[in-house]
Coordinates of C-alpha atoms and ligand atoms in Angstrom, one line a residue:
Chain A
M437 CA 3.2 -24.5 -7.5
G438 CA 0.0 -23.1 -8.4
D439 CA -1.4 -24.7 -5.2
K440 CA 1.5 -23.9 -2.9
T441 CA 1.1 -19.8 -4.0
K442 CA -2.8 -20.8 -2.9
S443 CA -2.2 -22.0 0.1
R444 CA 0.3 -19.6 1.2
G445 CA -2.2 -16.9 0.6
F446 CA -4.7 -18.6 2.6
V447 CA -2.5 -19.0 5.7
R448 CA -1.7 -15.3 5.0
R449 CA -5.3 -14.0 5.1
V450 CA -6.5 -15.7 8.0
A451 CA -4.5 -14.3 10.3
L452 CA -5.1 -10.9 8.9
D453 CA -8.8 -11.2 8.4
R454 CA -8.5 -12.3 12.0
G455 CA -6.7 -9.3 12.9
L456 CA -8.7 -6.7 10.8
N457 CA -11.4 -8.1 12.4
K458 CA -10.1 -7.4 15.9
V459 CA -9.9 -4.0 14.7
K460 CA -12.7 -3.2 13.7
E461 CA -14.3 -4.6 17.1
M462 CA -12.4 -2.0 19.2
V463 CA -12.7 0.6 17.4
L464 CA -16.7 -0.3 17.2
E465 CA -15.9 -0.2 20.9
L466 CA -14.2 3.2 21.1
S467 CA -16.9 4.6 19.1
G468 CA -19.7 3.1 21.5
I469 CA -17.3 4.7 24.4
A470 CA -16.9 8.2 22.8
K471 CA -21.0 7.9 22.2
E472 CA -21.4 7.1 26.4
A473 CA -18.8 10.2 26.8
V474 CA -20.7 12.2 24.9
R475 CA -24.4 11.8 26.5
L476 CA -23.0 11.6 30.1
S477 CA -21.3 14.9 29.4
I478 CA -24.0 16.6 28.6
E479 CA -26.8 15.1 31.3
A480 CA -24.0 16.1 33.7
L481 CA -24.4 19.2 32.9
K482 CA -28.2 19.2 32.9
E483 CA -28.6 17.3 36.0
K484 CA -25.6 18.8 37.5
S485 CA -24.8 14.6 38.7
R486 CA -21.7 14.4 40.3
E487 CA -21.8 10.6 39.4
K488 CA -22.4 11.4 35.9
I489 CA -19.5 13.2 36.0
E490 CA -17.4 10.7 37.5
K491 CA -18.9 8.4 35.0
V492 CA -16.9 10.4 32.1
Y493 CA -13.5 10.7 33.3
E494 CA -13.9 7.4 33.6
L495 CA -14.5 6.9 30.0
E496 CA -12.3 8.7 29.0
K497 CA -9.6 7.0 30.7
R498 CA -10.5 3.8 29.0
S499 CA -10.7 5.6 25.9
D500 CA -6.6 6.1 26.0
V501 CA -6.3 3.3 26.4
L502 CA -8.5 1.8 23.9
N503 CA -7.0 4.3 21.2
M504 CA -3.3 2.7 22.4
D505 CA -4.3 -0.5 22.1
I506 CA -5.5 -0.5 18.2
E507 CA -2.9 1.4 17.2
D508 CA -0.8 -1.2 18.8
E509 CA -2.8 -4.1 17.2
C510 CA -2.8 -2.0 13.6
L511 CA 0.9 -1.5 14.0
T512 CA 1.5 -5.1 14.2
L513 CA -0.4 -5.9 11.9
A514 CA 1.0 -3.8 9.5
A515 CA 4.7 -4.9 10.5
L516 CA 3.8 -9.1 10.1
Q517 CA 1.3 -8.9 7.7
Q518 CA 2.2 -6.4 4.9
P519 CA -1.1 -5.2 4.2
V520 CA -1.9 -3.5 0.9
A521 CA -4.7 -1.7 -0.8
R522 CA -8.1 -1.8 0.9
D523 CA -6.2 -3.8 4.0
L524 CA -3.3 -0.3 4.0
R525 CA -6.1 2.2 4.2
F526 CA -7.9 0.3 6.6
I527 CA -5.4 0.0 8.7
A528 CA -3.6 3.4 8.5
S529 CA -7.3 4.7 8.7
M530 CA -8.4 3.0 11.5
M531 CA -6.0 4.7 13.1
R532 CA -6.6 7.8 12.8
I533 CA -10.2 7.1 12.7
S534 CA -9.3 5.9 17.1
N535 CA -7.9 8.6 18.0
N536 CA -10.6 11.0 16.4
Y537 CA -12.5 8.9 18.9
E538 CA -10.2 9.3 21.6
R539 CA -10.0 12.9 21.3
I540 CA -13.8 13.4 21.2
C541 CA -13.6 11.6 24.4
D542 CA -11.2 14.3 25.9
L543 CA -13.4 16.8 24.7
A544 CA -16.3 15.3 26.1
Q545 CA -14.5 15.1 29.9
K546 CA -13.7 19.0 29.0
I547 CA -17.9 19.2 28.6
A548 CA -17.8 17.6 32.6
Y549 CA -14.6 20.0 33.9
I550 CA -17.3 22.5 32.9
A551 CA -19.8 20.4 34.8
E552 CA -17.9 20.0 38.0
K553 CA -16.5 23.9 38.2
T554 CA -20.3 24.7 37.9
I555 CA -22.2 22.4 40.1
D556 CA -23.5 24.7 42.8
K557 CA -24.8 27.3 40.2
P558 CA -27.6 27.3 38.7
L559 CA -28.0 27.0 35.1
L560 CA -27.8 30.8 33.0
K561 CA -30.4 29.1 30.2
P562 CA -32.4 25.7 30.2
L563 CA -30.0 23.9 27.5
I564 CA -32.0 22.8 24.4
D565 CA -29.6 23.8 21.8
V566 CA -26.4 21.7 23.7
P567 CA -27.9 18.8 24.3
R568 CA -29.6 18.5 20.7
M569 CA -26.0 19.4 19.0
G570 CA -24.9 16.0 21.8
K571 CA -27.5 14.4 20.1
L572 CA -26.5 14.5 16.5
V573 CA -22.8 14.2 16.9
I574 CA -23.9 10.5 18.8
E575 CA -26.5 9.9 15.5
M576 CA -23.1 10.3 13.7
L577 CA -21.0 7.9 15.1
E578 CA -23.7 5.9 15.1
I579 CA -24.4 5.8 11.0
N580 CA -20.6 5.9 10.9
E581 CA -20.7 2.7 13.1
E582 CA -23.1 1.1 10.5
S583 CA -20.6 1.9 8.3
I584 CA -17.8 -0.2 9.9
R585 CA -20.0 -3.0 10.2
T586 CA -21.4 -3.4 6.5
G587 CA -18.4 -1.7 4.6
D588 CA -21.4 0.3 2.5
T589 CA -20.2 4.5 2.8
S590 CA -22.8 5.5 -0.3
M591 CA -24.9 6.9 1.9
L592 CA -22.5 8.3 4.4
E593 CA -21.0 11.9 2.7
M594 CA -24.7 13.6 2.4
E595 CA -26.1 11.8 5.9
L596 CA -22.7 13.0 7.8
K597 CA -22.6 16.2 5.6
A598 CA -26.6 16.9 6.8
R599 CA -26.0 16.9 10.1
D600 CA -22.8 18.4 10.6
D601 CA -24.0 21.3 9.0
E602 CA -26.9 21.3 11.4
I603 CA -24.4 21.1 14.5
D604 CA -22.7 24.3 12.4
L605 CA -26.0 26.1 12.3
L606 CA -27.4 25.2 15.9
Y607 CA -23.3 26.3 17.4
S608 CA -23.9 29.7 15.3
Q609 CA -27.7 30.5 16.7
T610 CA -26.6 29.0 20.4
Y611 CA -23.0 31.8 19.7
N612 CA -25.4 34.8 19.5
E613 CA -27.5 34.6 21.9
L614 CA -25.0 33.9 24.5
V615 CA -23.5 37.0 23.2
G616 CA -27.0 38.6 24.0
Y617 CA -26.7 36.7 27.6
M618 CA -23.2 38.3 27.9
V619 CA -24.2 42.0 27.5
R620 CA -27.4 41.4 29.1
I621 CA -26.3 40.0 32.4
P622 CA -22.6 41.1 32.4
H623 CA -22.1 39.5 35.9
R624 CA -22.1 36.2 35.0
I625 CA -20.2 36.2 32.0
D626 CA -18.2 33.5 33.3
D627 CA -21.3 30.9 33.1
A628 CA -22.0 32.4 29.4
I629 CA -18.4 31.0 28.7
D630 CA -18.4 28.5 29.7
L631 CA -21.6 27.4 28.0
L632 CA -19.8 28.8 24.5
F633 CA -17.3 26.1 25.2
V634 CA -19.4 23.4 25.3
A635 CA -21.1 24.2 22.4
K636 CA -18.1 25.0 20.3
H637 CA -16.5 21.4 22.3
L638 CA -19.9 19.8 20.3
E639 CA -19.2 21.5 17.0
R640 CA -15.3 20.4 17.0
M641 CA -16.7 16.8 17.8
G642 CA -19.3 16.6 14.6
D643 CA -15.9 17.7 12.6
L644 CA -13.7 14.4 14.1
V645 CA -17.2 12.3 13.3
A646 CA -16.8 13.9 10.0
K647 CA -13.3 13.6 9.3
S648 CA -13.5 10.3 10.1
A649 CA -16.1 9.6 7.9
A650 CA -14.5 10.9 5.1
R651 CA -11.6 8.3 6.4
L652 CA -14.0 4.8 6.0
V653 CA -14.9 6.5 2.4
Y654 CA -11.4 6.1 1.5
I655 CA -11.0 2.4 3.1
E656 CA -14.2 1.8 1.2
E657 CA -13.7 3.4 -2.0
G658 CA -10.2 4.4 -1.7
R659 CA -11.4 7.6 -2.8
R660 CA -9.8 11.3 -0.8
V661 CA -13.4 13.6 0.4
W662 CA -13.7 16.5 2.3
I663 CA -17.3 16.7 4.4
K664 CA -17.5 20.3 5.4
Chain B
M1000 CA 9.8 4.8 -23.5
K1001 CA 12.5 2.5 -23.7
I1002 CA 10.3 -0.4 -24.4
E1003 CA 6.5 -0.4 -25.8
V1004 CA 4.9 -3.5 -26.2
K1005 CA 1.9 -3.0 -28.4
E1006 CA -1.0 -5.7 -29.0
L1007 CA 1.1 -8.0 -28.5
S1008 CA -0.2 -11.7 -28.4
A1009 CA 1.5 -15.1 -27.8
W1010 CA 1.1 -19.0 -29.0
Y1011 CA 2.4 -22.0 -27.4
G1012 CA 0.4 -24.5 -31.0
S1013 CA -2.6 -23.5 -30.9
H1014 CA -2.6 -22.4 -27.0
Q1015 CA -2.8 -18.4 -26.4
V1016 CA -1.4 -17.4 -23.7
L1017 CA -1.4 -13.7 -23.6
R1018 CA -4.0 -11.8 -25.6
S1019 CA -3.0 -8.4 -27.1
V1020 CA -1.2 -7.2 -23.8
S1021 CA -0.2 -3.1 -24.9
M1022 CA 2.2 -1.7 -22.3
G1023 CA 5.1 0.6 -22.4
V1024 CA 8.6 0.3 -20.4
R1025 CA 10.2 3.4 -19.3
E1026 CA 13.2 3.8 -19.2
N1027 CA 15.9 3.8 -16.1
M1028 CA 12.7 2.2 -14.2
I1029 CA 12.1 -1.5 -12.9
T1030 CA 9.2 -2.7 -13.9
A1031 CA 7.6 -5.7 -12.3
I1032 CA 5.2 -8.4 -13.6
I1033 CA 2.9 -9.7 -11.5
G1034 CA -0.2 -12.1 -11.4
P1035 CA -1.1 -15.7 -10.2
S1036 CA 1.0 -19.0 -11.5
G1037 CA 0.5 -19.6 -15.7
C1038 CA -1.0 -16.3 -16.3
G1039 CA 1.6 -15.9 -18.7
K1040 CA 4.6 -14.0 -17.0
T1041 CA 7.1 -15.6 -18.1
T1042 CA 5.8 -15.8 -21.9
L1043 CA 5.7 -12.0 -21.9
L1044 CA 8.8 -11.3 -20.7
R1045 CA 10.7 -13.8 -23.4
C1046 CA 8.9 -12.5 -26.6
L1047 CA 10.8 -9.0 -24.8
N1048 CA 13.7 -10.2 -26.3
R1049 CA 12.8 -12.7 -28.8
M1050 CA 13.6 -15.7 -26.7
H1051 CA 9.9 -17.6 -27.0
E1052 CA 10.3 -17.9 -30.6
L1053 CA 12.5 -20.5 -29.2
V1054 CA 10.7 -22.6 -27.9
D1055 CA 8.9 -25.1 -31.3
G1056 CA 5.7 -24.2 -31.8
A1057 CA 5.5 -21.1 -30.8
R1058 CA 4.3 -18.0 -32.3
V1059 CA 4.2 -14.3 -31.2
E1060 CA 1.6 -11.3 -33.0
G1061 CA 1.7 -7.5 -32.2
E1062 CA 4.8 -5.7 -31.6
V1063 CA 7.7 -4.4 -29.4
L1064 CA 9.5 -1.4 -30.5
L1065 CA 12.9 -0.8 -28.3
D1066 CA 14.0 2.6 -28.9
G1067 CA 10.9 3.2 -30.9
E1068 CA 12.5 -0.3 -33.7
N1069 CA 10.4 -3.1 -33.8
I1070 CA 12.6 -6.3 -32.5
Y1071 CA 10.1 -8.7 -34.5
D1072 CA 10.5 -6.7 -38.3
P1073 CA 12.1 -9.3 -40.2
S1074 CA 15.3 -7.1 -40.8
V1075 CA 16.5 -7.5 -37.0
D1076 CA 19.0 -9.7 -35.6
P1077 CA 17.6 -11.7 -32.9
V1078 CA 20.7 -12.8 -31.6
E1079 CA 21.4 -8.6 -31.4
V1080 CA 18.2 -7.9 -29.6
R1081 CA 19.1 -10.1 -27.1
R1082 CA 22.3 -8.9 -26.3
R1083 CA 20.2 -5.5 -26.1
I1084 CA 18.0 -6.8 -23.8
G1085 CA 19.6 -9.4 -21.4
M1086 CA 17.9 -12.1 -19.0
V1087 CA 18.3 -13.5 -15.8
F1088 CA 16.7 -16.7 -14.9
Q1089 CA 15.0 -18.0 -11.2
K1090 CA 18.0 -20.7 -10.8
P1091 CA 20.9 -19.0 -10.9
N1092 CA 22.8 -21.1 -14.0
P1093 CA 26.2 -20.5 -13.9
F1094 CA 28.7 -22.9 -16.2
P1095 CA 29.6 -24.7 -13.4
H1096 CA 32.5 -26.0 -14.0
M1097 CA 33.7 -22.8 -16.0
S1098 CA 35.6 -20.5 -13.8
I1099 CA 34.1 -17.3 -12.2
F1100 CA 36.4 -15.3 -14.4
D1101 CA 35.1 -17.7 -17.9
N1102 CA 31.8 -17.5 -17.0
V1103 CA 31.4 -13.7 -16.9
A1104 CA 33.9 -13.6 -20.0
I1105 CA 32.3 -15.9 -21.6
G1106 CA 29.9 -13.7 -23.7
L1107 CA 32.7 -11.1 -25.2
K1108 CA 34.9 -14.4 -26.1
L1109 CA 32.2 -15.8 -28.3
A1110 CA 31.4 -12.7 -29.4
G1111 CA 35.9 -12.8 -30.5
V1112 CA 36.8 -10.4 -28.2
R1113 CA 40.7 -12.1 -27.5
D1114 CA 42.6 -8.9 -25.9
K1115 CA 43.0 -9.9 -22.2
R1116 CA 43.6 -6.5 -20.3
K1117 CA 39.8 -5.3 -22.1
L1118 CA 38.6 -8.8 -20.5
R1119 CA 39.8 -8.2 -17.6
E1120 CA 38.6 -4.8 -17.8
V1121 CA 35.1 -5.8 -18.0
V1122 CA 35.1 -8.9 -16.3
E1123 CA 36.2 -6.6 -12.7
D1124 CA 33.3 -3.4 -13.9
C1125 CA 30.8 -6.2 -14.4
L1126 CA 31.7 -8.2 -11.3
K1127 CA 31.8 -4.8 -9.8
K1128 CA 28.2 -3.5 -10.8
A1129 CA 27.1 -7.1 -9.9
A1130 CA 28.2 -6.5 -6.0
L1131 CA 30.3 -9.7 -6.3
W1132 CA 34.2 -7.9 -6.6
D1133 CA 34.9 -8.2 -3.5
E1134 CA 33.7 -11.4 -3.0
V1135 CA 35.2 -13.5 -5.5
K1136 CA 38.2 -11.3 -6.6
D1137 CA 41.0 -13.6 -5.2
K1138 CA 39.6 -16.7 -6.5
L1139 CA 38.4 -15.8 -10.3
D1140 CA 39.7 -19.0 -11.3
Q1141 CA 37.4 -21.4 -9.3
P1142 CA 34.8 -23.1 -10.5
G1143 CA 31.6 -20.0 -11.3
G1144 CA 29.2 -23.7 -9.1
R1145 CA 31.1 -23.5 -5.4
L1146 CA 30.2 -20.3 -4.8
S1147 CA 26.6 -20.0 -2.5
G1148 CA 23.5 -19.7 -4.1
G1149 CA 22.8 -16.2 -4.1
Q1150 CA 26.6 -14.9 -5.4
Q1151 CA 26.0 -17.7 -8.4
Q1152 CA 23.2 -15.4 -9.4
R1153 CA 25.0 -12.6 -8.3
L1154 CA 27.1 -14.1 -10.6
C1155 CA 25.0 -14.3 -13.8
I1156 CA 23.9 -11.1 -13.2
A1157 CA 27.4 -9.8 -14.5
R1158 CA 27.7 -12.4 -17.0
A1159 CA 24.1 -10.8 -18.6
L1160 CA 26.0 -7.3 -17.9
A1161 CA 29.5 -8.1 -19.7
T1162 CA 27.3 -7.8 -23.2
S1163 CA 26.5 -4.2 -22.2
P1164 CA 23.0 -4.2 -22.6
E1165 CA 20.6 -1.7 -22.1
V1166 CA 17.2 -3.4 -20.7
L1167 CA 17.9 -6.6 -18.4
L1168 CA 14.9 -9.0 -17.6
F1169 CA 14.5 -11.1 -14.7
D1170 CA 12.6 -13.3 -14.0
E1171 CA 12.1 -14.6 -10.4
P1172 CA 15.7 -14.0 -9.8
T1173 CA 15.0 -14.4 -5.5
S1174 CA 12.9 -17.6 -5.9
A1175 CA 15.8 -19.7 -4.7
L1176 CA 17.5 -17.4 -2.6
D1177 CA 17.6 -16.9 1.3
P1178 CA 16.4 -13.5 2.1
I1179 CA 19.7 -12.0 2.6
S1180 CA 20.6 -13.1 -0.7
A1181 CA 16.9 -12.1 -2.0
M1182 CA 17.7 -8.4 0.0
R1183 CA 20.9 -8.2 -2.1
I1184 CA 19.8 -9.1 -5.2
E1185 CA 17.0 -6.4 -4.6
N1186 CA 19.8 -3.6 -4.1
L1187 CA 21.5 -4.6 -6.4
M1188 CA 18.5 -4.0 -9.0
L1189 CA 17.8 -1.1 -6.9
S1190 CA 21.5 0.9 -8.2
L1191 CA 21.7 -0.8 -11.3
K1192 CA 18.9 1.0 -12.7
R1193 CA 21.1 3.8 -13.2
E1194 CA 22.5 2.7 -16.5
Y1195 CA 19.5 0.2 -16.9
T1196 CA 15.9 -0.5 -17.6
I1197 CA 15.0 -3.5 -15.4
V1198 CA 11.9 -5.6 -15.7
I1199 CA 11.1 -8.1 -13.6
V1200 CA 8.7 -11.4 -13.4
T1201 CA 8.2 -12.2 -9.5
H1202 CA 6.3 -14.0 -7.7
N1203 CA 6.3 -12.4 -4.3
I1204 CA 4.3 -9.1 -4.4
Q1205 CA 5.7 -7.9 -1.4
Q1206 CA 9.3 -7.7 -3.6
A1207 CA 7.1 -6.0 -6.7
A1208 CA 6.4 -3.6 -4.7
R1209 CA 9.8 -3.2 -2.5
V1210 CA 11.8 -2.5 -6.1
S1211 CA 9.4 -1.7 -8.3
D1212 CA 8.2 1.3 -9.9
Y1213 CA 5.7 0.4 -12.0
T1214 CA 3.7 -2.7 -11.7
A1215 CA 2.2 -4.6 -14.2
F1216 CA -0.6 -7.3 -13.5
L1217 CA -1.1 -10.0 -15.2
Y1218 CA -4.0 -12.8 -15.2
R1219 CA -4.9 -15.1 -17.9
G1220 CA -2.7 -13.9 -20.2
V1221 CA -4.5 -10.1 -19.8
L1222 CA -3.2 -7.2 -18.7
V1223 CA -5.6 -6.4 -16.1
E1224 CA -3.6 -3.4 -14.6
Y1225 CA -0.5 -1.3 -14.8
G1226 CA 0.6 1.7 -13.2
E1227 CA 2.6 3.7 -10.8
T1228 CA 3.5 0.5 -7.7
A1229 CA 2.7 3.0 -4.9
V1230 CA -0.7 3.8 -6.6
M1231 CA -1.5 0.4 -7.5
F1232 CA -0.9 -0.8 -4.0
K1233 CA -2.5 1.9 -2.4
T1234 CA -5.7 1.7 -4.3
P1235 CA -5.6 -1.1 -7.0
R1236 CA -8.6 0.4 -9.6
H1237 CA -9.7 -3.3 -10.9
K1238 CA -11.7 -5.9 -8.4
L1239 CA -9.0 -8.4 -9.8
T1240 CA -5.9 -6.5 -8.8
E1241 CA -7.0 -5.8 -5.4
E1242 CA -8.0 -9.5 -4.7
Y1243 CA -5.1 -10.4 -6.1
L1244 CA -2.5 -8.5 -3.9
T1245 CA -5.3 -8.9 -1.0
G1246 CA -4.1 -13.0 -1.3
R1247 CA -7.6 -13.8 -1.7
F1248 CA -5.8 -16.0 -4.8
G1249 CA -2.8 -16.9 -6.1
Ligands
ATP362 N1 7.0 -24.6 -24.2 C1 5.7 -24.7 -23.3 N2 4.7 -25.1 -24.6 C2 4.0 -25.0 -24.2 N3 3.2 -24.3 -23.6 C3 3.8 -23.1 -22.3 C4 5.1 -23.2 -22.3 N4 5.9 -22.8 -21.5 C5 4.4 -22.4 -20.6 N5 3.4 -22.9 -21.1 C6 2.0 -22.7 -21.0 O1 1.8 -21.2 -21.2 C7 1.3 -20.6 -19.9 C8 1.9 -19.1 -19.5 O2 2.8 -20.0 -18.8 P1 4.2 -19.0 -18.3 O3 5.5 -19.7 -17.7 O4 4.2 -17.8 -19.1 O5 3.0 -18.6 -16.9 P2 3.8 -17.5 -15.3 O6 3.3 -16.4 -15.5 O7 4.8 -17.4 -15.5 O8 3.6 -18.9 -14.3 P3 4.9 -19.1 -13.3 O9 4.3 -18.0 -12.4 O10 4.1 -20.3 -13.0 O11 6.0 -18.8 -13.6 C9 0.8 -21.5 -19.0 O12 -0.5 -22.3 -18.7 C10 1.9 -22.6 -19.7 O13 1.1 -23.8 -19.7
MG363 MG1 7.2 -18.0 -15.1

């Protein structure tokens, strides 16, 4: 009896572990796509590069497909392997994280739209805070990636909160600055609003990565946290 | 609490298999006991209705309170305990040559009930509760051994119900059954818990997840973790529980 149980457990884990690992790799790939989309969308805005705009659109499409594949993989595992405990938390949370990352690609695409719309106009102002926000989002995604790889979430809350706070600060700074532009240069108010949207999208991305980090803490520790 | 287990230890000769187990069994709930083979699940279950002591050289320390009264108190009659706390075993064990009717009525007959009408009433009622009535009502005089495995198990449940127990103990009641028959038994347990308090030992952790309200995880005779099933299956507190639930050992 003991041996039979053991071998049954073993078989079950082989299939489940393979599936969990696959989901992990797919989410890491999606994270890579999201980072690339964020980086390119801001460069496209700054450099007025049609090529980079197109690249962002392409990445966004890939993120949609990948997100769907991740969901399929997770649902298959849930249906066939009856995951519980960490396995269950992992599957449910990875579906959410994948959704969040796909949303980040959507937001990068919105930034690319703005870049496309304003491609023939000079920049309202040199872009400094916006690329800084983008860089922070990418850093946050990388910190999450490291946690996904190692399962270590001990520093996650602290590291992400610091960066998310900085993004929020940069956002309100940008907001105030752009309101100033709107007052002083009313004929370019539409450009100021576009730029404000860019900043808002980036701030939203920060939230999404922070929410994803909270999910990672739940996976590893079973603890519900709010990183905000 | 319907049953309260207090620092219960159990031995076979000098071999200690339960180590100071304490847990409460809630009334009208299903409590599952899970754990690797040999960890003491069956022994714990058998301590709950004083069947453990039927084994030669077996011994118990600690208390089991049924409605607040210690069933190991010298003044308590073990036969009465076993009437109030019925048991259903892993392998369906009807009396194969006895009729379906008598299989259910036997407990009452042994207790001296002679009234034919009363017996019929109880048999019908128990077979209905055991979700077997419709399948056997036209062949009550046929031998119990001719039923399918799943039907035999439900017959044993009907037999256990006939003496009006308050608690039902199930020791791996579906491990010898096909998935459909097993699902029938699970559904049956869910309907029985309205009237009875149920404790089930199972190797099938998915079954524990599906039917139980509370789960106890036993490892080498020690109660490692005990709590709400939904919580334990999402966020087990103990590393050993996590490893057992996720199939890292069995
Ligand atoms: N009649 C007995 N005499 C001596 N030792 C016994 C007896 N019954 C069980 N044991 C021992 O007691 C320990 C616990 O047995 P028990 O049957 O309670 O385990 P279990 O958890 O129900 O296992 P399984 O999942 O295989 O049914 C085991 O080591 C077993 O070998
Ligand atoms: Mg057993």
